[in-house]
PDB file of C-alpha atoms in Angstrom:
ATOM      1  CA  MET T  18     156.561  38.890 133.979  1.00  0.00           C
ATOM      2  CA  ALA T  19     159.495  41.271 133.811  1.00  0.00           C
ATOM      3  CA  SER T  20     160.599  40.271 137.310  1.00  0.00           C
ATOM      4  CA  GLY T  21     161.161  36.831 138.785  1.00  0.00           C
ATOM      5  CA  ASN T  22     159.327  38.075 141.866  1.00  0.00           C
ATOM      6  CA  PRO T  23     155.772  36.733 141.419  1.00  0.00           C
ATOM      7  CA  VAL T  24     154.220  39.831 142.994  1.00  0.00           C
ATOM      8  CA  LEU T  25     156.347  42.367 141.100  1.00  0.00           C
ATOM      9  CA  ARG T  26     154.809  41.949 137.678  1.00  0.00           C
ATOM     10  CA  GLU T  27     155.073  44.557 134.954  1.00  0.00           C
ATOM     11  CA  LYS T  28     151.304  44.187 134.512  1.00  0.00           C
ATOM     12  CA  ALA T  29     150.780  45.442 138.075  1.00  0.00           C
ATOM     13  CA  PHE T  30     152.167  48.845 137.098  1.00  0.00           C
ATOM     14  CA  GLN T  31     150.347  49.253 133.776  1.00  0.00           C
ATOM     15  CA  GLY T  32     147.108  51.099 133.086  1.00  0.00           C
ATOM     16  CA  LEU T  33     147.105  52.989 136.398  1.00  0.00           C
ATOM     17  CA  ALA T  34     145.406  56.366 136.504  1.00  0.00           C
ATOM     18  CA  VAL T  35     147.464  59.114 138.162  1.00  0.00           C
ATOM     19  CA  THR T  36     145.394  61.782 139.871  1.00  0.00           C
ATOM     20  CA  GLY T  37     147.948  63.183 142.342  1.00  0.00           C
ATOM     21  CA  GLU T  38     151.534  62.557 143.330  1.00  0.00           C
ATOM     22  CA  ARG T  39     153.549  60.018 141.424  1.00  0.00           C
ATOM     23  CA  MET T  40     155.689  57.120 142.534  1.00  0.00           C
ATOM     24  CA  THR T  41     159.411  57.766 143.059  1.00  0.00           C
ATOM     25  CA  THR T  42     162.344  55.428 143.592  1.00  0.00           C
ATOM     26  CA  ASN T  43     163.385  57.259 146.768  1.00  0.00           C
ATOM     27  CA  GLY T  44     159.866  56.956 148.147  1.00  0.00           C
ATOM     28  CA  THR T  45     159.914  53.216 147.509  1.00  0.00           C
ATOM     29  CA  VAL T  46     163.282  52.896 149.276  1.00  0.00           C
ATOM     30  CA  THR T  47     161.929  54.769 152.310  1.00  0.00           C
ATOM     31  CA  ARG T  48     158.885  52.520 152.520  1.00  0.00           C
ATOM     32  CA  THR T  49     161.050  49.421 152.150  1.00  0.00           C
ATOM     33  CA  ALA T  50     163.110  50.583 155.126  1.00  0.00           C
ATOM     34  CA  LEU T  51     159.910  51.070 157.152  1.00  0.00           C
ATOM     35  CA  LEU T  52     158.704  47.562 156.318  1.00  0.00           C
ATOM     36  CA  LEU T  53     162.056  46.083 157.319  1.00  0.00           C
ATOM     37  CA  MET T  54     161.947  48.013 160.597  1.00  0.00           C
ATOM     38  CA  LEU T  55     158.502  46.611 161.403  1.00  0.00           C
ATOM     39  CA  ALA T  56     159.714  43.079 160.642  1.00  0.00           C
ATOM     40  CA  VAL T  57     162.758  43.545 162.877  1.00  0.00           C
ATOM     41  CA  ILE T  58     160.619  44.825 165.774  1.00  0.00           C
ATOM     42  CA  THR T  59     158.139  41.936 165.706  1.00  0.00           C
ATOM     43  CA  GLY T  60     160.900  39.442 164.969  1.00  0.00           C
ATOM     44  CA  GLY T  61     162.847  40.711 167.964  1.00  0.00           C
ATOM     45  CA  TRP T  62     159.783  40.268 170.174  1.00  0.00           C
ATOM     46  CA  THR T  63     159.345  36.616 169.130  1.00  0.00           C
ATOM     47  CA  TRP T  64     163.072  36.001 169.552  1.00  0.00           C
ATOM     48  CA  GLN T  65     163.044  37.461 173.072  1.00  0.00           C
ATOM     49  CA  ARG T  66     159.980  35.456 174.065  1.00  0.00           C
ATOM     50  CA  PHE T  67     161.710  32.265 172.963  1.00  0.00           C
ATOM     51  CA  ALA T  68     164.886  33.203 174.830  1.00  0.00           C
ATOM     52  CA  ASP T  69     163.012  34.069 178.049  1.00  0.00           C
ATOM     53  CA  VAL T  70     161.114  30.784 178.156  1.00  0.00           C
ATOM     54  CA  ALA T  71     164.147  28.730 177.096  1.00  0.00           C
ATOM     55  CA  ALA T  72     166.156  30.347 179.898  1.00  0.00           C
ATOM     56  CA  GLY T  73     163.844  28.557 182.321  1.00  0.00           C
ATOM     57  CA  GLY T  74     165.333  25.302 181.082  1.00  0.00           C
ATOM     58  CA  SER T  75     162.435  24.003 178.975  1.00  0.00           C
ATOM     59  CA  LEU T  76     163.059  23.979 175.227  1.00  0.00           C
ATOM     60  CA  ASP T  77     159.680  22.346 174.537  1.00  0.00           C
ATOM     61  CA  ALA T  78     157.930  25.123 176.456  1.00  0.00           C
ATOM     62  CA  ALA T  79     159.877  27.741 174.507  1.00  0.00           C
ATOM     63  CA  LEU T  80     158.863  26.165 171.206  1.00  0.00           C
ATOM     64  CA  ALA T  81     155.244  25.984 172.334  1.00  0.00           C
ATOM     65  CA  ALA T  82     155.349  29.656 173.350  1.00  0.00           C
ATOM     66  CA  ILE T  83     156.399  30.888 169.911  1.00  0.00           C
ATOM     67  CA  SER T  84     154.689  28.316 167.671  1.00  0.00           C
ATOM     68  CA  PRO T  85     151.397  30.296 167.415  1.00  0.00           C
ATOM     69  CA  PHE T  86     153.339  33.379 166.330  1.00  0.00           C
ATOM     70  CA  MET T  87     155.495  31.453 163.851  1.00  0.00           C
ATOM     71  CA  TRP T  88     152.677  29.571 162.148  1.00  0.00           C
ATOM     72  CA  GLY T  89     150.222  32.435 162.522  1.00  0.00           C
ATOM     73  CA  GLY T  90     152.741  34.833 160.998  1.00  0.00           C
ATOM     74  CA  LEU T  91     153.353  32.521 158.048  1.00  0.00           C
ATOM     75  CA  LEU T  92     149.653  31.987 157.333  1.00  0.00           C
ATOM     76  CA  VAL T  93     148.626  35.611 157.850  1.00  0.00           C
ATOM     77  CA  GLY T  94     151.604  36.745 155.794  1.00  0.00           C
ATOM     78  CA  LEU T  95     150.556  34.473 152.932  1.00  0.00           C
ATOM     79  CA  VAL T  96     146.983  35.805 152.991  1.00  0.00           C
ATOM     80  CA  LEU T  97     148.184  39.419 153.102  1.00  0.00           C
ATOM     81  CA  ALA T  98     150.660  38.784 150.286  1.00  0.00           C
ATOM     82  CA  LEU T  99     147.882  37.436 148.063  1.00  0.00           C
ATOM     83  CA  LEU T 100     145.594  40.318 149.021  1.00  0.00           C
ATOM     84  CA  THR T 101     148.285  42.895 148.264  1.00  0.00           C
ATOM     85  CA  THR T 102     149.073  41.274 144.926  1.00  0.00           C
ATOM     86  CA  PHE T 103     145.484  41.568 143.721  1.00  0.00           C
ATOM     87  CA  ALA T 104     144.600  44.857 145.446  1.00  0.00           C
ATOM     88  CA  GLN T 105     147.573  47.170 144.971  1.00  0.00           C
ATOM     89  CA  ARG T 106     145.632  50.221 146.202  1.00  0.00           C
ATOM     90  CA  TRP T 107     145.494  48.663 149.664  1.00  0.00           C
ATOM     91  CA  ALA T 108     149.267  48.187 149.818  1.00  0.00           C
ATOM     92  CA  GLY T 109     149.664  51.125 152.212  1.00  0.00           C
ATOM     93  CA  ILE T 110     147.748  49.046 154.784  1.00  0.00           C
ATOM     94  CA  THR T 111     148.449  45.459 153.804  1.00  0.00           C
ATOM     95  CA  ALA T 112     152.204  45.850 153.220  1.00  0.00           C
ATOM     96  CA  PRO T 113     152.967  46.990 156.819  1.00  0.00           C
ATOM     97  CA  LEU T 114     150.698  44.228 158.159  1.00  0.00           C
ATOM     98  CA  TYR T 115     152.557  41.727 155.975  1.00  0.00           C
ATOM     99  CA  ALA T 116     155.887  42.951 157.386  1.00  0.00           C
ATOM    100  CA  ILE T 117     154.584  42.581 160.951  1.00  0.00           C
ATOM    101  CA  ALA T 118     153.332  39.041 160.287  1.00  0.00           C
ATOM    102  CA  GLU T 119     156.552  37.982 158.555  1.00  0.00           C
ATOM    103  CA  GLY T 120     158.541  39.441 161.439  1.00  0.00           C
ATOM    104  CA  PHE T 121     156.765  37.190 163.939  1.00  0.00           C
ATOM    105  CA  ALA T 122     157.438  34.139 161.745  1.00  0.00           C
ATOM    106  CA  LEU T 123     161.061  34.964 160.914  1.00  0.00           C
ATOM    107  CA  GLY T 124     161.823  35.859 164.523  1.00  0.00           C
ATOM    108  CA  GLY T 125     160.698  32.437 165.695  1.00  0.00           C
ATOM    109  CA  ILE T 126     162.501  30.569 162.930  1.00  0.00           C
ATOM    110  CA  SER T 127     165.673  32.564 163.543  1.00  0.00           C
ATOM    111  CA  ALA T 128     165.574  31.960 167.305  1.00  0.00           C
ATOM    112  CA  VAL T 129     165.324  28.200 166.822  1.00  0.00           C
ATOM    113  CA  MET T 130     168.068  28.170 164.187  1.00  0.00           C
ATOM    114  CA  ASN T 131     170.376  30.283 166.333  1.00  0.00           C
ATOM    115  CA  LEU T 132     169.925  27.936 169.284  1.00  0.00           C
ATOM    116  CA  ARG T 133     170.975  25.004 167.122  1.00  0.00           C
ATOM    117  CA  PHE T 134     173.753  26.875 165.309  1.00  0.00           C
ATOM    118  CA  PRO T 135     174.965  29.782 167.490  1.00  0.00           C
ATOM    119  CA  GLY T 136     175.728  32.940 165.509  1.00  0.00           C
ATOM    120  CA  ILE T 137     174.073  31.749 162.307  1.00  0.00           C
ATOM    121  CA  VAL T 138     171.391  34.463 162.328  1.00  0.00           C
ATOM    122  CA  LEU T 139     173.904  37.312 162.552  1.00  0.00           C
ATOM    123  CA  GLN T 140     175.800  35.770 159.655  1.00  0.00           C
ATOM    124  CA  ALA T 141     172.621  35.425 157.574  1.00  0.00           C
ATOM    125  CA  VAL T 142     171.549  39.004 158.295  1.00  0.00           C
ATOM    126  CA  MET T 143     174.976  40.404 157.414  1.00  0.00           C
ATOM    127  CA  LEU T 144     175.095  38.364 154.219  1.00  0.00           C
ATOM    128  CA  THR T 145     171.581  39.504 153.238  1.00  0.00           C
ATOM    129  CA  VAL T 146     172.531  43.145 153.716  1.00  0.00           C
ATOM    130  CA  GLY T 147     175.792  42.560 151.867  1.00  0.00           C
ATOM    131  CA  VAL T 148     174.106  40.878 148.907  1.00  0.00           C
ATOM    132  CA  LEU T 149     171.508  43.668 148.742  1.00  0.00           C
ATOM    133  CA  ALA T 150     174.238  46.336 148.712  1.00  0.00           C
ATOM    134  CA  VAL T 151     176.369  44.530 146.120  1.00  0.00           C
ATOM    135  CA  MET T 152     173.466  43.884 143.756  1.00  0.00           C
ATOM    136  CA  LEU T 153     172.235  47.470 144.053  1.00  0.00           C
ATOM    137  CA  LEU T 154     175.742  48.743 143.298  1.00  0.00           C
ATOM    138  CA  ALA T 155     176.072  46.355 140.355  1.00  0.00           C
ATOM    139  CA  TYR T 156     172.721  47.530 138.990  1.00  0.00           C
ATOM    140  CA  ARG T 157     173.363  51.250 139.487  1.00  0.00           C
ATOM    141  CA  SER T 158     176.843  51.072 137.978  1.00  0.00           C
ATOM    142  CA  GLY T 159     175.609  49.182 134.927  1.00  0.00           C
ATOM    143  CA  LEU T 160     177.778  46.168 135.716  1.00  0.00           C
ATOM    144  CA  ILE T 161     174.640  44.035 135.407  1.00  0.00           C
ATOM    145  CA  LYS T 162     172.444  45.091 132.505  1.00  0.00           C
ATOM    146  CA  VAL T 163     168.809  44.008 132.585  1.00  0.00           C
ATOM    147  CA  THR T 164     168.002  42.813 129.073  1.00  0.00           C
ATOM    148  CA  ASP T 165     164.997  40.847 127.853  1.00  0.00           C
ATOM    149  CA  ARG T 166     167.116  37.692 127.649  1.00  0.00           C
ATOM    150  CA  PHE T 167     168.367  38.249 131.201  1.00  0.00           C
ATOM    151  CA  ARG T 168     164.800  38.669 132.476  1.00  0.00           C
ATOM    152  CA  MET T 169     163.584  35.557 130.686  1.00  0.00           C
ATOM    153  CA  GLY T 170     166.423  33.445 132.076  1.00  0.00           C
ATOM    154  CA  VAL T 171     165.952  34.564 135.686  1.00  0.00           C
ATOM    155  CA  VAL T 172     162.159  34.239 135.525  1.00  0.00           C
ATOM    156  CA  ALA T 173     162.347  30.749 134.032  1.00  0.00           C
ATOM    157  CA  ALA T 174     164.892  29.596 136.631  1.00  0.00           C
ATOM    158  CA  THR T 175     162.839  31.087 139.478  1.00  0.00           C
ATOM    159  CA  GLY T 176     159.723  29.315 138.250  1.00  0.00           C
ATOM    160  CA  GLY T 177     161.629  26.043 138.070  1.00  0.00           C
ATOM    161  CA  ILE T 178     162.900  26.391 141.651  1.00  0.00           C
ATOM    162  CA  ALA T 179     159.419  27.300 142.887  1.00  0.00           C
ATOM    163  CA  LEU T 180     157.940  24.233 141.195  1.00  0.00           C
ATOM    164  CA  LEU T 181     160.667  22.040 142.701  1.00  0.00           C
ATOM    165  CA  TYR T 182     159.899  23.349 146.200  1.00  0.00           C
ATOM    166  CA  VAL T 183     156.168  22.738 145.739  1.00  0.00           C
ATOM    167  CA  VAL T 184     156.819  19.147 144.617  1.00  0.00           C
ATOM    168  CA  ASP T 185     159.132  18.594 147.595  1.00  0.00           C
ATOM    169  CA  MET T 186     156.547  19.926 150.063  1.00  0.00           C
ATOM    170  CA  ALA T 187     153.841  17.723 148.537  1.00  0.00           C
ATOM    171  CA  LEU T 188     156.058  14.640 148.729  1.00  0.00           C
ATOM    172  CA  ARG T 189     156.975  15.329 152.348  1.00  0.00           C
ATOM    173  CA  ALA T 190     153.353  16.008 153.303  1.00  0.00           C
ATOM    174  CA  PHE T 191     151.842  12.865 151.792  1.00  0.00           C
ATOM    175  CA  THR T 192     154.753  10.396 151.621  1.00  0.00           C
ATOM    176  CA  HIS T 193     158.085   9.700 153.275  1.00  0.00           C
ATOM    177  CA  ILE T 194     159.927  10.803 150.153  1.00  0.00           C
ATOM    178  CA  GLN T 195     161.847  14.062 149.839  1.00  0.00           C
ATOM    179  CA  ILE T 196     164.100  15.532 147.168  1.00  0.00           C
ATOM    180  CA  PRO T 197     167.507  14.868 148.720  1.00  0.00           C
ATOM    181  CA  PHE T 198     169.667  17.728 147.430  1.00  0.00           C
ATOM    182  CA  ILE T 199     167.260  20.331 148.814  1.00  0.00           C
ATOM    183  CA  HIS T 200     167.955  19.181 152.357  1.00  0.00           C
ATOM    184  CA  GLU T 201     171.204  17.197 152.324  1.00  0.00           C
ATOM    185  CA  THR T 202     174.495  18.644 153.515  1.00  0.00           C
ATOM    186  CA  GLY T 203     176.879  17.172 150.952  1.00  0.00           C
ATOM    187  CA  ALA T 204     178.500  18.967 148.053  1.00  0.00           C
ATOM    188  CA  LEU T 205     175.347  18.617 145.923  1.00  0.00           C
ATOM    189  CA  GLY T 206     173.105  20.043 148.642  1.00  0.00           C
ATOM    190  CA  ILE T 207     175.380  23.002 149.341  1.00  0.00           C
ATOM    191  CA  GLY T 208     175.811  23.608 145.617  1.00  0.00           C
ATOM    192  CA  PHE T 209     172.022  23.687 145.158  1.00  0.00           C
ATOM    193  CA  SER T 210     171.648  26.211 147.993  1.00  0.00           C
ATOM    194  CA  LEU T 211     174.371  28.397 146.458  1.00  0.00           C
ATOM    195  CA  LEU T 212     172.486  28.284 143.161  1.00  0.00           C
ATOM    196  CA  VAL T 213     169.215  29.354 144.810  1.00  0.00           C
ATOM    197  CA  VAL T 214     170.925  32.154 146.762  1.00  0.00           C
ATOM    198  CA  GLY T 215     172.435  33.421 143.515  1.00  0.00           C
ATOM    199  CA  LEU T 216     169.044  33.289 141.843  1.00  0.00           C
ATOM    200  CA  ALA T 217     167.434  35.249 144.684  1.00  0.00           C
ATOM    201  CA  ALA T 218     170.200  37.855 144.335  1.00  0.00           C
ATOM    202  CA  LEU T 219     169.530  38.197 140.599  1.00  0.00           C
ATOM    203  CA  ASN T 220     165.834  38.680 141.373  1.00  0.00           C
ATOM    204  CA  LEU T 221     166.831  41.737 143.404  1.00  0.00           C
ATOM    205  CA  VAL T 222     168.277  43.254 140.232  1.00  0.00           C
ATOM    206  CA  LEU T 223     165.036  42.619 138.362  1.00  0.00           C
ATOM    207  CA  ASP T 224     163.106  44.193 141.246  1.00  0.00           C
ATOM    208  CA  PHE T 225     165.306  47.317 141.148  1.00  0.00           C
ATOM    209  CA  ASP T 226     164.795  47.604 137.405  1.00  0.00           C
ATOM    210  CA  MET T 227     161.022  47.191 137.569  1.00  0.00           C
ATOM    211  CA  ILE T 228     160.682  49.780 140.353  1.00  0.00           C
ATOM    212  CA  ASP T 229     162.850  52.245 138.411  1.00  0.00           C
ATOM    213  CA  ARG T 230     160.832  51.779 135.233  1.00  0.00           C
ATOM    214  CA  ALA T 231     157.527  52.112 137.077  1.00  0.00           C
ATOM    215  CA  ALA T 232     158.690  55.374 138.680  1.00  0.00           C
ATOM    216  CA  LYS T 233     159.809  56.740 135.310  1.00  0.00           C
ATOM    217  CA  ALA T 234     156.475  55.740 133.791  1.00  0.00           C
ATOM    218  CA  GLY T 235     154.660  57.855 136.401  1.00  0.00           C
ATOM    219  CA  ALA T 236     152.880  55.179 138.444  1.00  0.00           C
ATOM    220  CA  PRO T 237     150.635  56.572 141.232  1.00  0.00           C
ATOM    221  CA  LYS T 238     152.065  57.289 144.688  1.00  0.00           C
ATOM    222  CA  TYR T 239     150.469  54.309 146.437  1.00  0.00           C
ATOM    223  CA  MET T 240     152.533  51.998 144.210  1.00  0.00           C
ATOM    224  CA  GLU T 241     155.575  52.922 146.316  1.00  0.00           C
ATOM    225  CA  TRP T 242     154.097  50.712 149.029  1.00  0.00           C
ATOM    226  CA  TYR T 243     153.495  47.961 146.511  1.00  0.00           C
ATOM    227  CA  GLY T 244     157.041  48.160 145.188  1.00  0.00           C
ATOM    228  CA  ALA T 245     158.408  48.092 148.752  1.00  0.00           C
ATOM    229  CA  PHE T 246     156.252  45.073 149.576  1.00  0.00           C
ATOM    230  CA  ALA T 247     157.427  43.230 146.473  1.00  0.00           C
ATOM    231  CA  LEU T 248     161.073  43.975 147.218  1.00  0.00           C
ATOM    232  CA  MET T 249     160.628  42.689 150.752  1.00  0.00           C
ATOM    233  CA  VAL T 250     159.243  39.403 149.429  1.00  0.00           C
ATOM    234  CA  THR T 251     162.562  38.846 147.638  1.00  0.00           C
ATOM    235  CA  LEU T 252     164.589  39.867 150.718  1.00  0.00           C
ATOM    236  CA  VAL T 253     162.686  37.406 152.921  1.00  0.00           C
ATOM    237  CA  TRP T 254     163.339  34.660 150.375  1.00  0.00           C
ATOM    238  CA  LEU T 255     167.040  35.576 150.213  1.00  0.00           C
ATOM    239  CA  TYR T 256     167.390  35.570 154.016  1.00  0.00           C
ATOM    240  CA  MET T 257     165.710  32.169 154.364  1.00  0.00           C
ATOM    241  CA  GLU T 258     167.893  30.658 151.641  1.00  0.00           C
ATOM    242  CA  LEU T 259     171.013  32.031 153.311  1.00  0.00           C
ATOM    243  CA  LEU T 260     169.909  30.471 156.603  1.00  0.00           C
ATOM    244  CA  ARG T 261     169.441  27.153 154.798  1.00  0.00           C
ATOM    245  CA  LEU T 262     172.864  27.416 153.147  1.00  0.00           C
ATOM    246  CA  LEU T 263     174.666  28.309 156.385  1.00  0.00           C
ATOM    247  CA  SER T 264     172.928  25.520 158.305  1.00  0.00           C
ATOM    248  CA  LYS T 265     174.060  23.004 155.675  1.00  0.00           C
ATOM    249  CA  ALA T 266     177.610  24.277 155.953  1.00  0.00           C
ATOM    250  CA  ARG T 267     177.490  23.995 159.775  1.00  0.00           C
ATOM    251  CA  ARG T 268     176.170  20.431 159.636  1.00  0.00           C
TER     252      ARG T 268
END
């Protein structure tokens, strides 16, 4: 894998027959913006639903009102992500549906987090946009050079973090044990979250590089949707890790 993003594999862009228009970087950027817009719209709807019900004075009712959209969005998003990964030609349909589903889930999660820590969502959004801009500038300017050694290091670290999260979820699901530094608010916990945020940011650089190389190689036009979908996967991860980091700092 040339990218730490599990769906943005170099293999996904190889051996593709081009019969019409070809993929471009600008086209991928445009489609990424469309996916983000869809996620913001559905996320805003879930957020507003939570706020309207909570305004009636019942937090439990507000949570119950958005829970189907949160959990449904997460599950549907996972299914669509897997489908898009193995059927790239369908990305023009599945990627927007994935963005809609993720929007419902993220909107609910963000509403709950913002109620507990007022202003945290705005901070996380601004930081996500800021990190995206900084990493894109660093990549375009050549400040960060994507070498084979760089790719291997980021991919290995990302795989290690993913494995750690899976182990933690399994422990929490079947026992009362959890890996403390993932959730704790001390110096170790905050340091771990900073490490993961930095790793997610470096994955953005690998994503930019893979999309650029695929466009230069002449991948077919529909792969713009696939590249946009893959980039959004990293952005969702980055946003969630920033929320986790900020919540630890608040606590």
